[in-house]
GROMACS .gro file of C-alpha atoms in nm:
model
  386
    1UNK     CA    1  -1.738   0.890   1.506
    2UNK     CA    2  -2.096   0.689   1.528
    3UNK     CA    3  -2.217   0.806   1.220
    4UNK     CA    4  -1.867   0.732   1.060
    5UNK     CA    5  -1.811   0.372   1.224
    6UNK     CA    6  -2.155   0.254   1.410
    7UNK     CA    7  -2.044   0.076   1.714
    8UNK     CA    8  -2.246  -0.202   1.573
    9UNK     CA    9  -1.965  -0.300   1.349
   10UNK     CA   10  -1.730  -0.373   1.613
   11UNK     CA   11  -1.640  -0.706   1.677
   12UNK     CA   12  -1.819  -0.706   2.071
   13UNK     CA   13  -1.691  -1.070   2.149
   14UNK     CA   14  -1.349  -0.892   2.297
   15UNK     CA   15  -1.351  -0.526   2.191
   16UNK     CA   16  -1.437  -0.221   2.451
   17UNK     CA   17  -1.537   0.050   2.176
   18UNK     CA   18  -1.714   0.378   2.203
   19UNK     CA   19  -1.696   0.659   2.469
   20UNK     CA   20  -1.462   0.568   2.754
   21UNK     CA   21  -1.413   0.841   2.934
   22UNK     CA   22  -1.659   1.131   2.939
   23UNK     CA   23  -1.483   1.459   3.083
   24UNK     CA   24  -1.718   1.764   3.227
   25UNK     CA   25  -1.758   2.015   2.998
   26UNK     CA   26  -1.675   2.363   3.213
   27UNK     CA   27  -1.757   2.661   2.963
   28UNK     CA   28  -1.545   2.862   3.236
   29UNK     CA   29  -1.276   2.654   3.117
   30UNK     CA   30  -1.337   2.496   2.830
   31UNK     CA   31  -1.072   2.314   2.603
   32UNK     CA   32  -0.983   2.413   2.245
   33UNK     CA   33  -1.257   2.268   1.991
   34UNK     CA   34  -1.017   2.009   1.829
   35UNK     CA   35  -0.979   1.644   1.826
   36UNK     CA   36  -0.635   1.462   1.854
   37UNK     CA   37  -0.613   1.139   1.640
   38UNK     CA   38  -0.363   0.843   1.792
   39UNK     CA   39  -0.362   0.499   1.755
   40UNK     CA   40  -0.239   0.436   2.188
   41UNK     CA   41  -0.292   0.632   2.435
   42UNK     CA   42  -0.023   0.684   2.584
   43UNK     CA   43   0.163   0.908   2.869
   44UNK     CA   44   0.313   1.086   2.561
   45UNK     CA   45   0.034   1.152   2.429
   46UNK     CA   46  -0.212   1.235   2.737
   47UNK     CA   47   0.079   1.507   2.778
   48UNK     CA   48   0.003   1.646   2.413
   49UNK     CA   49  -0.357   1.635   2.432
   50UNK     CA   50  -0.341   1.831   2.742
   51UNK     CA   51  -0.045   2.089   2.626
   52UNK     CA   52  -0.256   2.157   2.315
   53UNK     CA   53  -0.599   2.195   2.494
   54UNK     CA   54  -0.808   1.942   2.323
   55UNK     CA   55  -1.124   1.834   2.407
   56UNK     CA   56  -1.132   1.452   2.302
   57UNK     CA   57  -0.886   1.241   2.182
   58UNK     CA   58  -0.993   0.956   1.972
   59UNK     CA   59  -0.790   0.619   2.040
   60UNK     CA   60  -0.817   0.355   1.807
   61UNK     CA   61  -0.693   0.097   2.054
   62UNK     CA   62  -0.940   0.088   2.341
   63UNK     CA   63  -0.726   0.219   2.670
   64UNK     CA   64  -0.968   0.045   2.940
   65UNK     CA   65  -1.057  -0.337   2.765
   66UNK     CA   66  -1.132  -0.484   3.076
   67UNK     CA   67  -1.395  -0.397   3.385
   68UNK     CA   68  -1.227  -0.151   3.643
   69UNK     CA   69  -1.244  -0.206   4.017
   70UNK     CA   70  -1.038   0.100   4.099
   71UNK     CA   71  -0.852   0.402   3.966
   72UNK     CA   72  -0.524   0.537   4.062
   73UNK     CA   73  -0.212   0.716   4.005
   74UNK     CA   74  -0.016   0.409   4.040
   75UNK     CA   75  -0.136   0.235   3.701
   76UNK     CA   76   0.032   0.427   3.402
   77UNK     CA   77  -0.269   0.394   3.172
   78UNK     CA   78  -0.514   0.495   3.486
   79UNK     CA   79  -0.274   0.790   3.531
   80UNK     CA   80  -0.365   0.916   3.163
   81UNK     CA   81  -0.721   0.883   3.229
   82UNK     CA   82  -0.743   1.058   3.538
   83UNK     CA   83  -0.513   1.344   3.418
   84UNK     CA   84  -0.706   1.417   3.131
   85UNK     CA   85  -1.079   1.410   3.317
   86UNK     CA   86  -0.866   1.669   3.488
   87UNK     CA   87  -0.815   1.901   3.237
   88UNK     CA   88  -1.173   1.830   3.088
   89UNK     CA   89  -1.057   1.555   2.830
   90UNK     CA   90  -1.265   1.299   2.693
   91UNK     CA   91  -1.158   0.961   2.518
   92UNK     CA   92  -1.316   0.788   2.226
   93UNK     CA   93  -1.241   0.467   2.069
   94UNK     CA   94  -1.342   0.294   1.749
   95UNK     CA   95  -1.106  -0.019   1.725
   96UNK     CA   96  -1.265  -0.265   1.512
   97UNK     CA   97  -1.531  -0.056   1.419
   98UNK     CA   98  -1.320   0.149   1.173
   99UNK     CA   99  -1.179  -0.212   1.046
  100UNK     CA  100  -1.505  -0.341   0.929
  101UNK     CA  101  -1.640  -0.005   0.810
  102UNK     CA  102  -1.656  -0.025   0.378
  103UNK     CA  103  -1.377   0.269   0.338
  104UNK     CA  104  -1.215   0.165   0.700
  105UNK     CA  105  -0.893   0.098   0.780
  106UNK     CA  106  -0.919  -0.290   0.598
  107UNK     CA  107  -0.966  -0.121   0.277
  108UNK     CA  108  -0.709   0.144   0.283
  109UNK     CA  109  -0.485  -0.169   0.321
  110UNK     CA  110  -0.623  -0.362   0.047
  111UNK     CA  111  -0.604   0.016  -0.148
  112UNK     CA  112  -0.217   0.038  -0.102
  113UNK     CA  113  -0.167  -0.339  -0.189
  114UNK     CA  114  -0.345  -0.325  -0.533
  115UNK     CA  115  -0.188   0.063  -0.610
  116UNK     CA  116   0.051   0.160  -0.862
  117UNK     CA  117   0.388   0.281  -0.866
  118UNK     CA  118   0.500   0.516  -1.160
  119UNK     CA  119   0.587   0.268  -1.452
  120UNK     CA  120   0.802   0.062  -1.476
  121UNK     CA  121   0.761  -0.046  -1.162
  122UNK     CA  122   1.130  -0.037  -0.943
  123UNK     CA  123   1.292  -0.379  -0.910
  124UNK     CA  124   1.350  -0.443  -0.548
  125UNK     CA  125   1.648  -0.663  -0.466
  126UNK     CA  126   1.702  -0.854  -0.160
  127UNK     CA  127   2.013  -0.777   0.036
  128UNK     CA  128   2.327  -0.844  -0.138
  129UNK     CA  129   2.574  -1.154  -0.091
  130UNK     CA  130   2.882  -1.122   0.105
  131UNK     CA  131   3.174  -1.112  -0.168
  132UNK     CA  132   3.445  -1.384  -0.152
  133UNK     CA  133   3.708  -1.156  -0.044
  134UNK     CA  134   3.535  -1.063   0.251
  135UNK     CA  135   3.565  -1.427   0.359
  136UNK     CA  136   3.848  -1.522   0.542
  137UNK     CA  137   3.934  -1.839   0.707
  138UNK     CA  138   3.825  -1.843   1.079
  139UNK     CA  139   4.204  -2.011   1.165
  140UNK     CA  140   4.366  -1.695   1.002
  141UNK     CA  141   4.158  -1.487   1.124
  142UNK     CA  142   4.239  -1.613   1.486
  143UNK     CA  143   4.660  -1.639   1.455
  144UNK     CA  144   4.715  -1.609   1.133
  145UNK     CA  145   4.844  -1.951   1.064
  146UNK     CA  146   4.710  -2.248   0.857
  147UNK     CA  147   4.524  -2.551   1.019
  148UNK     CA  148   4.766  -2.816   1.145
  149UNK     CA  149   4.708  -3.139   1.197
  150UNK     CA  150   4.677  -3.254   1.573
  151UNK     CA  151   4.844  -3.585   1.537
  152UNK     CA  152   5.166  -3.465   1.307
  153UNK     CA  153   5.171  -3.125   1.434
  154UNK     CA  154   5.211  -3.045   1.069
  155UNK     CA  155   4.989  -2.814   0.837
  156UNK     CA  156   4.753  -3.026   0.747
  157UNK     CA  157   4.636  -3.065   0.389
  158UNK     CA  158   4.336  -3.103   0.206
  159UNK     CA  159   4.126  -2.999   0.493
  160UNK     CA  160   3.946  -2.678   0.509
  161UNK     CA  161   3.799  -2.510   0.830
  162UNK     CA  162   3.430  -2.365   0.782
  163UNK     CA  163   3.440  -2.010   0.678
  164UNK     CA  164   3.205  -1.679   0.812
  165UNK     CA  165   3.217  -1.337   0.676
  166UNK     CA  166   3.548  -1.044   0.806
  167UNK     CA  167   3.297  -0.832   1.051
  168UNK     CA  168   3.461  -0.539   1.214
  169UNK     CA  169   3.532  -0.542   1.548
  170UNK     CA  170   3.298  -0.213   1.626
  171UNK     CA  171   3.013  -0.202   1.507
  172UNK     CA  172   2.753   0.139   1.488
  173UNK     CA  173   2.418   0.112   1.548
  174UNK     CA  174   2.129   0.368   1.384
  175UNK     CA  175   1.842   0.489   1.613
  176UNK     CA  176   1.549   0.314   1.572
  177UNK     CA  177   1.369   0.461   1.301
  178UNK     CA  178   0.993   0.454   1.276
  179UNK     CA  179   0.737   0.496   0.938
  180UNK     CA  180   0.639   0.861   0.869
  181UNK     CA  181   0.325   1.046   0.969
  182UNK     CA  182   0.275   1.196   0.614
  183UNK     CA  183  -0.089   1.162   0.491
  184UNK     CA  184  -0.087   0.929   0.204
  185UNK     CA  185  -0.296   1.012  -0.087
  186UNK     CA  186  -0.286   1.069  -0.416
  187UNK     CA  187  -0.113   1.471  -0.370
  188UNK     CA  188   0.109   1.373  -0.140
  189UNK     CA  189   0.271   1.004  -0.301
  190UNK     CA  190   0.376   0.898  -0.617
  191UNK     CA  191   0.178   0.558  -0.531
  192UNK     CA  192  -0.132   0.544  -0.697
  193UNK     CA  193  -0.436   0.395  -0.492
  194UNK     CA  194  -0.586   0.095  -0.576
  195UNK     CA  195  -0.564   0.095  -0.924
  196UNK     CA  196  -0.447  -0.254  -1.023
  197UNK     CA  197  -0.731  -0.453  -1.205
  198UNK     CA  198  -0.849  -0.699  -0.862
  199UNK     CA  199  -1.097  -0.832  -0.729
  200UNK     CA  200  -1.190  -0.791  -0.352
  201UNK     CA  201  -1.416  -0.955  -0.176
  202UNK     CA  202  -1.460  -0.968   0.260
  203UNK     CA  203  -1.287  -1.230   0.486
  204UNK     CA  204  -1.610  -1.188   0.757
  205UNK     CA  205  -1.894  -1.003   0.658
  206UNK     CA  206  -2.058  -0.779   0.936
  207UNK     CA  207  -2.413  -0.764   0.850
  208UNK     CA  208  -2.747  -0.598   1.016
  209UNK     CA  209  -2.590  -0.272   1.022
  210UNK     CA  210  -2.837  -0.002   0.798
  211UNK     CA  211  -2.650   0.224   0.546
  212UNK     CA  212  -2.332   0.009   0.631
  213UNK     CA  213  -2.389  -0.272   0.340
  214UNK     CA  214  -2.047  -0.403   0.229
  215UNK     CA  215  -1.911  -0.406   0.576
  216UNK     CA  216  -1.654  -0.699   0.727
  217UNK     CA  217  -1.324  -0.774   0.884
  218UNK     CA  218  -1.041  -0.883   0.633
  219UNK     CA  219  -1.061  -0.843   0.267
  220UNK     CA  220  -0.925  -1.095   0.039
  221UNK     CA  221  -0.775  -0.970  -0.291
  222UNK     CA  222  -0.748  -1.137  -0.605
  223UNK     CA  223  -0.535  -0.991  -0.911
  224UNK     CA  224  -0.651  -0.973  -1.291
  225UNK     CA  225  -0.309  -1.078  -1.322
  226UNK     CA  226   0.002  -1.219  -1.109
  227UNK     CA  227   0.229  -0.940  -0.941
  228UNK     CA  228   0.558  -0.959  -0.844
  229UNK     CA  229   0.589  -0.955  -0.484
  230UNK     CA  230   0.883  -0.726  -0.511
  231UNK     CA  231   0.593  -0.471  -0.683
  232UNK     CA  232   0.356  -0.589  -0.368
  233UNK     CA  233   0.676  -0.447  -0.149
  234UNK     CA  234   0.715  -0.110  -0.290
  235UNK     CA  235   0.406  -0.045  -0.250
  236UNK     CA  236   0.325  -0.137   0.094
  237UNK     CA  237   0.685   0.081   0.202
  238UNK     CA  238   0.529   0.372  -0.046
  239UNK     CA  239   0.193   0.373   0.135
  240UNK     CA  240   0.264   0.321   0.538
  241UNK     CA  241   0.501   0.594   0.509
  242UNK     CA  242   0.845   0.451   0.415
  243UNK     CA  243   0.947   0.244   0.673
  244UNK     CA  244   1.320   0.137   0.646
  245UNK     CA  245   1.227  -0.214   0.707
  246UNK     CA  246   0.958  -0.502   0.762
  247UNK     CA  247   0.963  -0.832   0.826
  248UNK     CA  248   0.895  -1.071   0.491
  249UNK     CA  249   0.849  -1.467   0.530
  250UNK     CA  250   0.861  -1.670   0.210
  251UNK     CA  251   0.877  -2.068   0.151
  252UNK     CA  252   1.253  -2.187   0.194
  253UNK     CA  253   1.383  -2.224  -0.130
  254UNK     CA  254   1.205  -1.971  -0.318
  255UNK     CA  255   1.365  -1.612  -0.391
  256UNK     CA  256   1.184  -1.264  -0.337
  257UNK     CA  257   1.257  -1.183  -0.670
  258UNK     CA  258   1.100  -1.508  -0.865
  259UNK     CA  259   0.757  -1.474  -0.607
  260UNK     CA  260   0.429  -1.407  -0.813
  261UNK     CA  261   0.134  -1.320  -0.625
  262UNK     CA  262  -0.250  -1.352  -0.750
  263UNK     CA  263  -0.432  -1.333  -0.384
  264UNK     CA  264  -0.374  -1.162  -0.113
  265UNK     CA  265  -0.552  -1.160   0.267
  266UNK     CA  266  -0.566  -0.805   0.408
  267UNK     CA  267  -0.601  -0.812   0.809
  268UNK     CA  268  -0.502  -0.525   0.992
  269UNK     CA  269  -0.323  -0.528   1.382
  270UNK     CA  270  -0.300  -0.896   1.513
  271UNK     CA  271  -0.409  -1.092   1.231
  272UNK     CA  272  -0.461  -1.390   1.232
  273UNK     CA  273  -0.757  -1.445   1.407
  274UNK     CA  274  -0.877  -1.319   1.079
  275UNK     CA  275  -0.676  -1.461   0.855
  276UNK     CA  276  -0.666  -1.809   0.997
  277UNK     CA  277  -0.737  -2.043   0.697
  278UNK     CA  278  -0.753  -1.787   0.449
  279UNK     CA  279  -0.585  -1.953   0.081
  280UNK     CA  280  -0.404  -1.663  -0.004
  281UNK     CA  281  -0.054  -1.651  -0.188
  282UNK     CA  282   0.059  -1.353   0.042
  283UNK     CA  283  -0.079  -1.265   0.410
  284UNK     CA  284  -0.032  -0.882   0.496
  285UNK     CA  285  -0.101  -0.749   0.805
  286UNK     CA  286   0.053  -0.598   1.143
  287UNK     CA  287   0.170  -0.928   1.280
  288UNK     CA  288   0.195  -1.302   1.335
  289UNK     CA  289   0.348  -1.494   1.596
  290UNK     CA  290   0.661  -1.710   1.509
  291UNK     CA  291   0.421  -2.020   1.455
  292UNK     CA  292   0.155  -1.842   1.333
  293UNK     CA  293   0.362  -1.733   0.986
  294UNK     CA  294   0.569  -2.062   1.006
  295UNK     CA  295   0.276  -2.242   0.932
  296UNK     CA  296   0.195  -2.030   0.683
  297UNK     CA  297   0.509  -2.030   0.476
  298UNK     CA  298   0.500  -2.426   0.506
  299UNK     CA  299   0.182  -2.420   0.330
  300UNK     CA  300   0.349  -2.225   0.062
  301UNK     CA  301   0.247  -1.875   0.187
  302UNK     CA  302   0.411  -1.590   0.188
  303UNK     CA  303   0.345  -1.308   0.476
  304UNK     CA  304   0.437  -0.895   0.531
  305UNK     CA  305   0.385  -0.772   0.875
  306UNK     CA  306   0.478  -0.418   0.954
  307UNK     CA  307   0.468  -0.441   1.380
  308UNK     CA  308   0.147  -0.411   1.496
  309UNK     CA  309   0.004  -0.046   1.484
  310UNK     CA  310   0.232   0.052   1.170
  311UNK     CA  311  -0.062  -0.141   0.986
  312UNK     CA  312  -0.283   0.129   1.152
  313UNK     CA  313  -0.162   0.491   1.223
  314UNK     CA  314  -0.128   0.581   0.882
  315UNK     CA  315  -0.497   0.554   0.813
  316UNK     CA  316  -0.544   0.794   1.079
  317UNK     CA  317  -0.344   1.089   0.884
  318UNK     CA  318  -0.461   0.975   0.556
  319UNK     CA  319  -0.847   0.880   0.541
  320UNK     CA  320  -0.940   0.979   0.909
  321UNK     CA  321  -0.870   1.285   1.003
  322UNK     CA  322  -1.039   1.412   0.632
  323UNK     CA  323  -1.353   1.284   0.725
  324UNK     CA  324  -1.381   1.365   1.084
  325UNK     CA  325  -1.297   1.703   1.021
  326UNK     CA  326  -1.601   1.716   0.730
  327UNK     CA  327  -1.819   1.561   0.991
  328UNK     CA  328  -1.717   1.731   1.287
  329UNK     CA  329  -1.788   2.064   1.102
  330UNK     CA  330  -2.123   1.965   0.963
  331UNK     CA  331  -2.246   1.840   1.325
  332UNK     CA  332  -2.096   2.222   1.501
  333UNK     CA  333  -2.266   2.430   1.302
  334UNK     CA  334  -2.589   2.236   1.393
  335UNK     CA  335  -2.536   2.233   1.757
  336UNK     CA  336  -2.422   2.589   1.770
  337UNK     CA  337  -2.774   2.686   1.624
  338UNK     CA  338  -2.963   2.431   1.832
  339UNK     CA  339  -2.780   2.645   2.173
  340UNK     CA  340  -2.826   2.949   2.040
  341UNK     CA  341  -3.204   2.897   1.972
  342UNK     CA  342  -3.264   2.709   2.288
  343UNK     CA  343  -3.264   2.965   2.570
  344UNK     CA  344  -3.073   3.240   2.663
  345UNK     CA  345  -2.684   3.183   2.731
  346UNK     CA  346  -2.448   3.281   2.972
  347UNK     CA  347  -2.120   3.442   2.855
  348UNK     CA  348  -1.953   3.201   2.911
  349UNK     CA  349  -2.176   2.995   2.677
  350UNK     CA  350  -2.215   3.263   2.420
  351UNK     CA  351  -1.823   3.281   2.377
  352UNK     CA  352  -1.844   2.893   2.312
  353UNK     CA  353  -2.083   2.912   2.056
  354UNK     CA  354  -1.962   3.169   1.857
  355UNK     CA  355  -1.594   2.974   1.851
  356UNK     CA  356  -1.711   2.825   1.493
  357UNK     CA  357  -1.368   2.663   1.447
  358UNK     CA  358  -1.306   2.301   1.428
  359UNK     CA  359  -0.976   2.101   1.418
  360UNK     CA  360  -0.857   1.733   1.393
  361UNK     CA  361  -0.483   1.672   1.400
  362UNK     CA  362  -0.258   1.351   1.474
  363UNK     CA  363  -0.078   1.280   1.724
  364UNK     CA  364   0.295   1.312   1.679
  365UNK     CA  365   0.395   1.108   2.004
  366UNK     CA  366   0.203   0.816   1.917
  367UNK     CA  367   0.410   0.554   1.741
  368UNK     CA  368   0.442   0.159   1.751
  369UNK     CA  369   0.710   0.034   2.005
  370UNK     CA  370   0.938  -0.114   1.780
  371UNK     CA  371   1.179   0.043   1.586
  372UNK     CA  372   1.382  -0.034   1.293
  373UNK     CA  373   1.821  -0.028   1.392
  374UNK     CA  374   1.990  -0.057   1.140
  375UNK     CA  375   2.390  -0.195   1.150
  376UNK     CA  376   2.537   0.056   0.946
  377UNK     CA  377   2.911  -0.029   0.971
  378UNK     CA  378   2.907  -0.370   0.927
  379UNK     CA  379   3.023  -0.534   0.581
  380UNK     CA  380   2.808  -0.838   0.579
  381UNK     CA  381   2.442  -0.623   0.468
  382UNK     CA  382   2.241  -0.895   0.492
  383UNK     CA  383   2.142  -1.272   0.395
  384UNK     CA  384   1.940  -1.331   0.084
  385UNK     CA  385   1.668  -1.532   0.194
  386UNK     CA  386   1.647  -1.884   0.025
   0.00000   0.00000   0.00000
């Protein structure tokens, strides 16, 4: 993971990256050589690491951030950690390291934003209007009678009681549905990597950092030519792994469908301490707060977030676990010589050695908090957003 993302490329003003939890090695009872990808470590997934036998588990979101004065059962996240030193477990964590790396987790962002869809391009619509004959009077609705008139006691006329859309009185909810852990690449999706004409350039260069030139948090993209942000929307779906919603902020008074979009600022997670300030027709990234892309779309801004870690975990499957696994391979084969070479081995250690097998897989309990429900019964689909 060091020669991948150098710790020196995290941001150290608030992250916790590296090795936090270093498990004893027992070759009496030694874990499976495999790795187990998540973005949070969870209680899910401490219990999948240690049903499958791994030997580390790489988090992407740091699990201690803070100093510890004590550890115990009681805290959920302390739980994890002490269950897996248990069972021989370690923990590693890259966080912003892998954000800032050239090829990191920024740029497969900015990849999926300026990729290609088979041509032409699908329209995307925005939800459709309520039809008049769904409309009903809210008085008829109630007793089936016209307004009267409270002075006369007489229907009154001329006068015409604000109207809202026939809903059904039961209503059926999906389950929340969550993006896909498919890799993404260019086998596996129909959307074609970062190969609109753009420009991209970082939002804060990381510098200092040998053999890691071109590093930074953020990238801002600029088109070759104006795209649709309906195109900008298929993509991003298309490349986090189909979600079956996100939240989109626009201007009031634009449409969806009339939106072009030249630049673009790229932040993954919590975004905007990086994209603060950035002049960019479109902000993408995990989230904003309420203010955060209020402000923006008063400026004229428009802004996809996807819930924090859906901006994240598909990296993981897609770019990752590819070149851990090419790494990981490359560095066991050296060690196992360096052991054998060293001095003679116990049994134990001489079954270890010869196990020349190396695996990285994702976690398959690890997904962001929110999920998408969808009303499915309901006749009113949705508001167009003016």
């Amino acid at each position: 993971m060091r020669k991948l993302y150098p710790e020196a490329l995290a941001d150290k003003s608030f992250d916790n990256t590296g090795l936090l939890l270093e498990a004893p090695f027992d070759p009496i009872r030694r874990q499976m050589n495999s790795v187990l990808l998540t973005i949070d470590l969870t209680k899910a997934v401490a219990d999948e690491a240690i049903e499958r036998k791994d030997c580390v588990v790489v988090a992407y979101h740091p699990i201690i951030f803070r100093g510890l004065k004590s550890l115990t059962l009681a805290d959920s996240q302390q739980q994890s950690l002490l269950r897996l030193a248990l069972e021989g477990i370690s923990v590693y964590s890259p966080h912003t390291a892998v954000d800032a790396a050239p090829g990191g987790l920024a740029d497969w962002l900015a990849d999926i934003v300026t990729g290609h869809l088979p041509s032409p391009e699908p329209a995307t619509h925005t939800a459709h209007q309520v039809n008049e004959d769904d409309i009903i009077p809210e008085n008829e609705e109630a007793n089936g009678k016209s307004e009267v008139d409270a002075s006369t006691g007489q229907p009154a006329e001329g006068k015409k009681k604000p109207q809202r859309p026939r809903m059904p009185m039961q209503r059926t909810y999906s389950r929340p549905t969550y993006p896909s852990h498919r890799p993404v690449d260019a086998s596996k999706t129909d959307l074609d990597l970062s190969s609109v004409d753009h420009k991209r350039s970082l939002i804060s260069p990381v510098t200092g950092v040998e053999g890691f030139e071109g590093a930074g948090m953020g990238r801002l993209i600029t088109f070759n030519e104006p795209q649709p942000l309906t195109h900008l929307v298929e993509r991003i779906a298309h490349g986090v792994g189909s979600p079956k919603g996100f939240p989109l902020a626009i201007p009031q008074g634009k449409q969806v469908e009339d939106i072009q979009i030249r630049t673009v600022g790229v932040g993954a997670g919590s975004g905007h301490s990086i994209l603060k300030g950035v002049e960019a027709d479109l902000l993408f990234t995990g989230e904003l707060s309420h203010h955060e892309a209020l402000a923006a779309t008063e400026k004229g801004q428009c802004v996809i977030t996807l819930f924090h870690s859906n901006s994240e975990r598909g990296y993981l499957s897609s770019v990752l676990r590819g070149k851990l696994t090419k790494v990981l391979k490359e560095e066991w084969e050296r060690v196992r010589k360096e052991v054998a070479e060293a001095e003679e081995l116990t049994p134990e250690w001489e079954d270890a050695v010869k196990d020349d097998d190396v695996l990285v897989e994702c976690s398959q309990q690890d997904r962001d908090p929110f999920g998408v429900v969808i009303l499915e019964s309901s006749k009113q689909e949705g508001k167009p957003l003016r």
